[in-house]
PDB file of C-alpha atoms in Angstrom:
ATOM      1  CA  UNK A   1      93.768 162.246 106.274  1.00 47.00           C
ATOM      2  CA  UNK A   2      91.390 164.664 104.596  1.00 52.00           C
ATOM      3  CA  UNK A   3      88.991 167.075 106.202  1.00 53.00           C
ATOM      4  CA  UNK A   4      86.704 169.732 104.809  1.00 48.00           C
ATOM      5  CA  UNK A   5      86.014 172.951 106.579  1.00 53.00           C
ATOM      6  CA  UNK A   6      82.791 174.528 107.716  1.00 52.00           C
ATOM      7  CA  UNK A   7      81.271 174.968 104.285  1.00 54.00           C
ATOM      8  CA  UNK A   8      84.362 176.768 102.997  1.00 67.00           C
ATOM      9  CA  UNK A   9      85.087 174.218 100.293  1.00 85.00           C
ATOM     10  CA  UNK A  10      88.634 173.945 101.637  1.00 94.00           C
ATOM     11  CA  UNK A  11      90.111 170.490 102.104  1.00 96.00           C
ATOM     12  CA  UNK A  12      93.170 169.663 104.188  1.00 97.00           C
ATOM     13  CA  UNK A  13      95.322 166.750 103.022  1.00 97.00           C
ATOM     14  CA  UNK A  14      98.248 164.987 104.645  1.00 97.00           C
ATOM     15  CA  UNK A  15     100.982 165.631 102.084  1.00 97.00           C
ATOM     16  CA  UNK A  16     104.295 164.002 101.161  1.00 96.00           C
ATOM     17  CA  UNK A  17     105.647 166.995  99.176  1.00 95.00           C
ATOM     18  CA  UNK A  18     105.738 164.943  95.965  1.00 96.00           C
ATOM     19  CA  UNK A  19     103.726 167.460  93.916  1.00 96.00           C
ATOM     20  CA  UNK A  20     105.661 170.207  92.144  1.00 96.00           C
ATOM     21  CA  UNK A  21     103.099 172.845  93.130  1.00 96.00           C
ATOM     22  CA  UNK A  22     103.636 172.035  96.816  1.00 97.00           C
ATOM     23  CA  UNK A  23     107.425 172.144  96.459  1.00 96.00           C
ATOM     24  CA  UNK A  24     107.110 175.563  94.772  1.00 96.00           C
ATOM     25  CA  UNK A  25     105.031 176.837  97.697  1.00 96.00           C
ATOM     26  CA  UNK A  26     107.728 175.714 100.159  1.00 97.00           C
ATOM     27  CA  UNK A  27     110.397 177.337  97.960  1.00 96.00           C
ATOM     28  CA  UNK A  28     108.417 180.623  98.016  1.00 95.00           C
ATOM     29  CA  UNK A  29     108.073 180.329 101.796  1.00 95.00           C
ATOM     30  CA  UNK A  30     111.819 179.809 102.238  1.00 96.00           C
ATOM     31  CA  UNK A  31     112.636 182.671  99.844  1.00 94.00           C
ATOM     32  CA  UNK A  32     110.415 185.056 101.845  1.00 93.00           C
ATOM     33  CA  UNK A  33     111.957 183.924 105.136  1.00 92.00           C
ATOM     34  CA  UNK A  34     115.481 184.521 103.801  1.00 93.00           C
ATOM     35  CA  UNK A  35     114.485 187.886 102.282  1.00 93.00           C
ATOM     36  CA  UNK A  36     112.960 189.038 105.584  1.00 93.00           C
ATOM     37  CA  UNK A  37     115.283 187.669 108.267  1.00 93.00           C
ATOM     38  CA  UNK A  38     119.054 187.300 108.637  1.00 93.00           C
ATOM     39  CA  UNK A  39     120.262 183.748 107.881  1.00 92.00           C
ATOM     40  CA  UNK A  40     120.853 182.870 111.537  1.00 93.00           C
ATOM     41  CA  UNK A  41     117.228 183.794 112.310  1.00 94.00           C
ATOM     42  CA  UNK A  42     115.578 181.668 109.607  1.00 95.00           C
ATOM     43  CA  UNK A  43     114.074 178.582 111.231  1.00 95.00           C
ATOM     44  CA  UNK A  44     111.816 177.451 108.386  1.00 95.00           C
ATOM     45  CA  UNK A  45     112.108 173.804 107.401  1.00 95.00           C
ATOM     46  CA  UNK A  46     113.116 172.882 103.861  1.00 95.00           C
ATOM     47  CA  UNK A  47     111.435 169.917 102.096  1.00 95.00           C
ATOM     48  CA  UNK A  48     113.923 167.489 103.659  1.00 95.00           C
ATOM     49  CA  UNK A  49     113.160 168.847 107.126  1.00 96.00           C
ATOM     50  CA  UNK A  50     109.424 168.575 106.497  1.00 97.00           C
ATOM     51  CA  UNK A  51     109.872 164.884 105.637  1.00 96.00           C
ATOM     52  CA  UNK A  52     111.762 163.932 108.825  1.00 96.00           C
ATOM     53  CA  UNK A  53     110.383 161.633 111.493  1.00 95.00           C
ATOM     54  CA  UNK A  54     108.194 163.509 113.940  1.00 96.00           C
ATOM     55  CA  UNK A  55     107.014 166.088 111.380  1.00 98.00           C
ATOM     56  CA  UNK A  56     103.598 165.837 109.705  1.00 98.00           C
ATOM     57  CA  UNK A  57     102.854 168.157 106.800  1.00 98.00           C
ATOM     58  CA  UNK A  58      99.452 169.143 105.393  1.00 98.00           C
ATOM     59  CA  UNK A  59      98.256 171.195 102.433  1.00 98.00           C
ATOM     60  CA  UNK A  60      95.006 173.135 101.998  1.00 97.00           C
ATOM     61  CA  UNK A  61      93.132 172.920  98.694  1.00 97.00           C
ATOM     62  CA  UNK A  62      90.076 174.440  97.073  1.00 95.00           C
ATOM     63  CA  UNK A  63      89.379 171.877  94.366  1.00 94.00           C
ATOM     64  CA  UNK A  64      92.586 171.690  92.302  1.00 94.00           C
ATOM     65  CA  UNK A  65      93.961 174.966  93.722  1.00 95.00           C
ATOM     66  CA  UNK A  66      96.648 174.857  96.399  1.00 97.00           C
ATOM     67  CA  UNK A  67      95.872 177.503  99.035  1.00 97.00           C
ATOM     68  CA  UNK A  68      98.427 176.900 101.756  1.00 97.00           C
ATOM     69  CA  UNK A  69     100.311 174.530 104.007  1.00 98.00           C
ATOM     70  CA  UNK A  70     101.385 173.875 107.559  1.00 98.00           C
ATOM     71  CA  UNK A  71     103.127 171.278 109.680  1.00 98.00           C
ATOM     72  CA  UNK A  72     103.121 169.884 113.185  1.00 98.00           C
ATOM     73  CA  UNK A  73     106.416 168.763 114.704  1.00 98.00           C
ATOM     74  CA  UNK A  74     106.523 166.597 117.800  1.00 98.00           C
ATOM     75  CA  UNK A  75     108.878 168.067 120.403  1.00 98.00           C
ATOM     76  CA  UNK A  76     108.128 165.351 122.951  1.00 97.00           C
ATOM     77  CA  UNK A  77     105.086 163.180 123.720  1.00 97.00           C
ATOM     78  CA  UNK A  78     103.326 166.118 125.409  1.00 97.00           C
ATOM     79  CA  UNK A  79     104.291 169.063 123.172  1.00 98.00           C
ATOM     80  CA  UNK A  80     104.268 170.042 119.527  1.00 98.00           C
ATOM     81  CA  UNK A  81     105.460 172.901 117.361  1.00 98.00           C
ATOM     82  CA  UNK A  82     103.639 174.600 114.481  1.00 98.00           C
ATOM     83  CA  UNK A  83     105.925 174.856 111.418  1.00 98.00           C
ATOM     84  CA  UNK A  84     105.715 175.893 107.752  1.00 96.00           C
ATOM     85  CA  UNK A  85     102.491 177.926 107.984  1.00 96.00           C
ATOM     86  CA  UNK A  86     102.046 179.536 104.575  1.00 95.00           C
ATOM     87  CA  UNK A  87      99.099 180.878 102.582  1.00 95.00           C
ATOM     88  CA  UNK A  88      99.492 181.655  98.894  1.00 95.00           C
ATOM     89  CA  UNK A  89      99.244 185.426  98.298  1.00 91.00           C
ATOM     90  CA  UNK A  90      96.140 185.087  96.117  1.00 92.00           C
ATOM     91  CA  UNK A  91      94.360 183.095  98.863  1.00 92.00           C
ATOM     92  CA  UNK A  92      95.052 185.504 101.739  1.00 91.00           C
ATOM     93  CA  UNK A  93      92.020 186.962 103.472  1.00 90.00           C
ATOM     94  CA  UNK A  94      89.924 183.820 102.886  1.00 92.00           C
ATOM     95  CA  UNK A  95      90.498 182.221 106.296  1.00 94.00           C
ATOM     96  CA  UNK A  96      92.946 179.609 105.001  1.00 96.00           C
ATOM     97  CA  UNK A  97      95.462 180.053 107.828  1.00 96.00           C
ATOM     98  CA  UNK A  98      92.773 180.135 110.539  1.00 96.00           C
ATOM     99  CA  UNK A  99      91.169 176.982 109.117  1.00 96.00           C
ATOM    100  CA  UNK A 100      94.512 175.165 108.953  1.00 97.00           C
ATOM    101  CA  UNK A 101      95.598 176.353 112.405  1.00 97.00           C
ATOM    102  CA  UNK A 102      92.335 175.066 113.884  1.00 96.00           C
ATOM    103  CA  UNK A 103      92.976 171.718 112.215  1.00 97.00           C
ATOM    104  CA  UNK A 104      96.558 171.567 113.518  1.00 98.00           C
ATOM    105  CA  UNK A 105      95.402 172.352 117.055  1.00 97.00           C
ATOM    106  CA  UNK A 106      92.786 169.586 116.877  1.00 97.00           C
ATOM    107  CA  UNK A 107      95.458 167.186 115.599  1.00 97.00           C
ATOM    108  CA  UNK A 108      97.727 168.206 118.497  1.00 98.00           C
ATOM    109  CA  UNK A 109      94.905 167.476 120.954  1.00 97.00           C
ATOM    110  CA  UNK A 110      94.222 164.143 119.250  1.00 97.00           C
ATOM    111  CA  UNK A 111      97.900 163.254 119.778  1.00 97.00           C
ATOM    112  CA  UNK A 112      97.587 164.105 123.466  1.00 97.00           C
ATOM    113  CA  UNK A 113      99.822 167.161 123.428  1.00 98.00           C
ATOM    114  CA  UNK A 114      99.376 169.476 126.390  1.00 98.00           C
ATOM    115  CA  UNK A 115     100.898 172.457 124.572  1.00 98.00           C
ATOM    116  CA  UNK A 116     101.832 173.719 121.139  1.00 98.00           C
ATOM    117  CA  UNK A 117     104.501 176.363 120.554  1.00 98.00           C
ATOM    118  CA  UNK A 118     105.861 178.236 117.568  1.00 98.00           C
ATOM    119  CA  UNK A 119     108.498 180.671 116.410  1.00 98.00           C
ATOM    120  CA  UNK A 120     107.722 183.562 114.084  1.00 97.00           C
ATOM    121  CA  UNK A 121     109.480 186.758 113.151  1.00 95.00           C
ATOM    122  CA  UNK A 122     109.436 190.148 114.845  1.00 96.00           C
ATOM    123  CA  UNK A 123     109.428 192.120 111.570  1.00 94.00           C
ATOM    124  CA  UNK A 124     106.279 193.808 110.205  1.00 95.00           C
ATOM    125  CA  UNK A 125     106.048 191.071 107.550  1.00 94.00           C
ATOM    126  CA  UNK A 126     105.075 188.635 110.348  1.00 95.00           C
ATOM    127  CA  UNK A 127     102.491 190.896 112.053  1.00 95.00           C
ATOM    128  CA  UNK A 128      99.498 189.107 110.449  1.00 95.00           C
ATOM    129  CA  UNK A 129     100.840 185.769 111.697  1.00 95.00           C
ATOM    130  CA  UNK A 130     101.314 187.087 115.234  1.00 97.00           C
ATOM    131  CA  UNK A 131      97.734 188.454 115.185  1.00 96.00           C
ATOM    132  CA  UNK A 132      96.372 185.108 113.953  1.00 97.00           C
ATOM    133  CA  UNK A 133      98.166 183.196 116.686  1.00 97.00           C
ATOM    134  CA  UNK A 134      97.055 185.693 119.330  1.00 97.00           C
ATOM    135  CA  UNK A 135      93.415 185.322 118.235  1.00 96.00           C
ATOM    136  CA  UNK A 136      93.770 181.587 118.790  1.00 96.00           C
ATOM    137  CA  UNK A 137      95.079 182.019 122.324  1.00 96.00           C
ATOM    138  CA  UNK A 138      98.842 181.827 121.794  1.00 98.00           C
ATOM    139  CA  UNK A 139     100.837 183.973 124.215  1.00 98.00           C
ATOM    140  CA  UNK A 140     104.492 185.054 124.198  1.00 97.00           C
ATOM    141  CA  UNK A 141     106.912 182.630 125.842  1.00 98.00           C
ATOM    142  CA  UNK A 142     110.666 182.174 126.252  1.00 98.00           C
ATOM    143  CA  UNK A 143     112.620 180.264 123.606  1.00 98.00           C
ATOM    144  CA  UNK A 144     111.728 176.555 123.661  1.00 97.00           C
ATOM    145  CA  UNK A 145     113.247 173.320 122.343  1.00 97.00           C
ATOM    146  CA  UNK A 146     116.559 174.199 120.619  1.00 95.00           C
ATOM    147  CA  UNK A 147     115.775 177.883 120.073  1.00 97.00           C
ATOM    148  CA  UNK A 148     117.818 180.625 121.729  1.00 96.00           C
ATOM    149  CA  UNK A 149     117.068 184.257 122.435  1.00 96.00           C
ATOM    150  CA  UNK A 150     116.941 186.132 119.117  1.00 96.00           C
ATOM    151  CA  UNK A 151     115.804 189.742 118.513  1.00 96.00           C
ATOM    152  CA  UNK A 152     114.353 188.606 115.168  1.00 96.00           C
ATOM    153  CA  UNK A 153     112.180 185.872 116.708  1.00 97.00           C
ATOM    154  CA  UNK A 154     108.937 185.877 118.653  1.00 97.00           C
ATOM    155  CA  UNK A 155     108.156 182.685 120.558  1.00 98.00           C
ATOM    156  CA  UNK A 156     104.564 181.832 121.405  1.00 98.00           C
ATOM    157  CA  UNK A 157     102.812 178.945 123.135  1.00 98.00           C
ATOM    158  CA  UNK A 158      99.293 177.669 123.701  1.00 98.00           C
ATOM    159  CA  UNK A 159      98.114 175.386 126.476  1.00 97.00           C
ATOM    160  CA  UNK A 160      95.770 172.761 125.055  1.00 96.00           C
ATOM    161  CA  UNK A 161      94.092 171.994 128.345  1.00 89.00           C
ATOM    162  CA  UNK A 162      91.335 174.555 127.644  1.00 68.00           C
ATOM    163  CA  UNK A 163      89.662 175.620 124.390  1.00 59.00           C
ATOM    164  CA  UNK A 164      89.912 179.244 123.263  1.00 54.00           C
ATOM    165  CA  UNK A 165      86.930 181.283 121.964  1.00 55.00           C
ATOM    166  CA  UNK A 166      88.461 181.457 118.464  1.00 55.00           C
ATOM    167  CA  UNK A 167      88.385 177.650 118.225  1.00 51.00           C
ATOM    168  CA  UNK A 168      84.692 177.286 119.062  1.00 51.00           C
TER     169      UNK A 168
END
């Protein structure tokens, strides 16, 4: 599945993690998560986890340049979880994450999910992510799925029964 975005030149591709550049991006993501959070609070999926049944993984490209990635994990037939959201440092500030998040939310709606949730960190490093999710209508929620209460985690959810202004 490939989509282009609103004249941005960005393309989103369903990805199997076979390209070295994509694997490096996931390795950078995991390294940052482990450098920022204690081991018991790192919930990022490694390449094996991103290839499991129920997880779909996409990459964002501008021509040959990898800009970012993200995944959607099915929790049950009515709910999904956003995973592996990452924008390359040199692509930040270009709307990559907002474009990909919009795509993931549309995919969740297409699948018939009624809600999408996520876990992100509480540290300052994650503040831009929390702002992005808030702009798209996500609100704080209790731990979901297999998560437990963790002072290093923020849990957020979005009902998909109504569109948010940021998506229009």
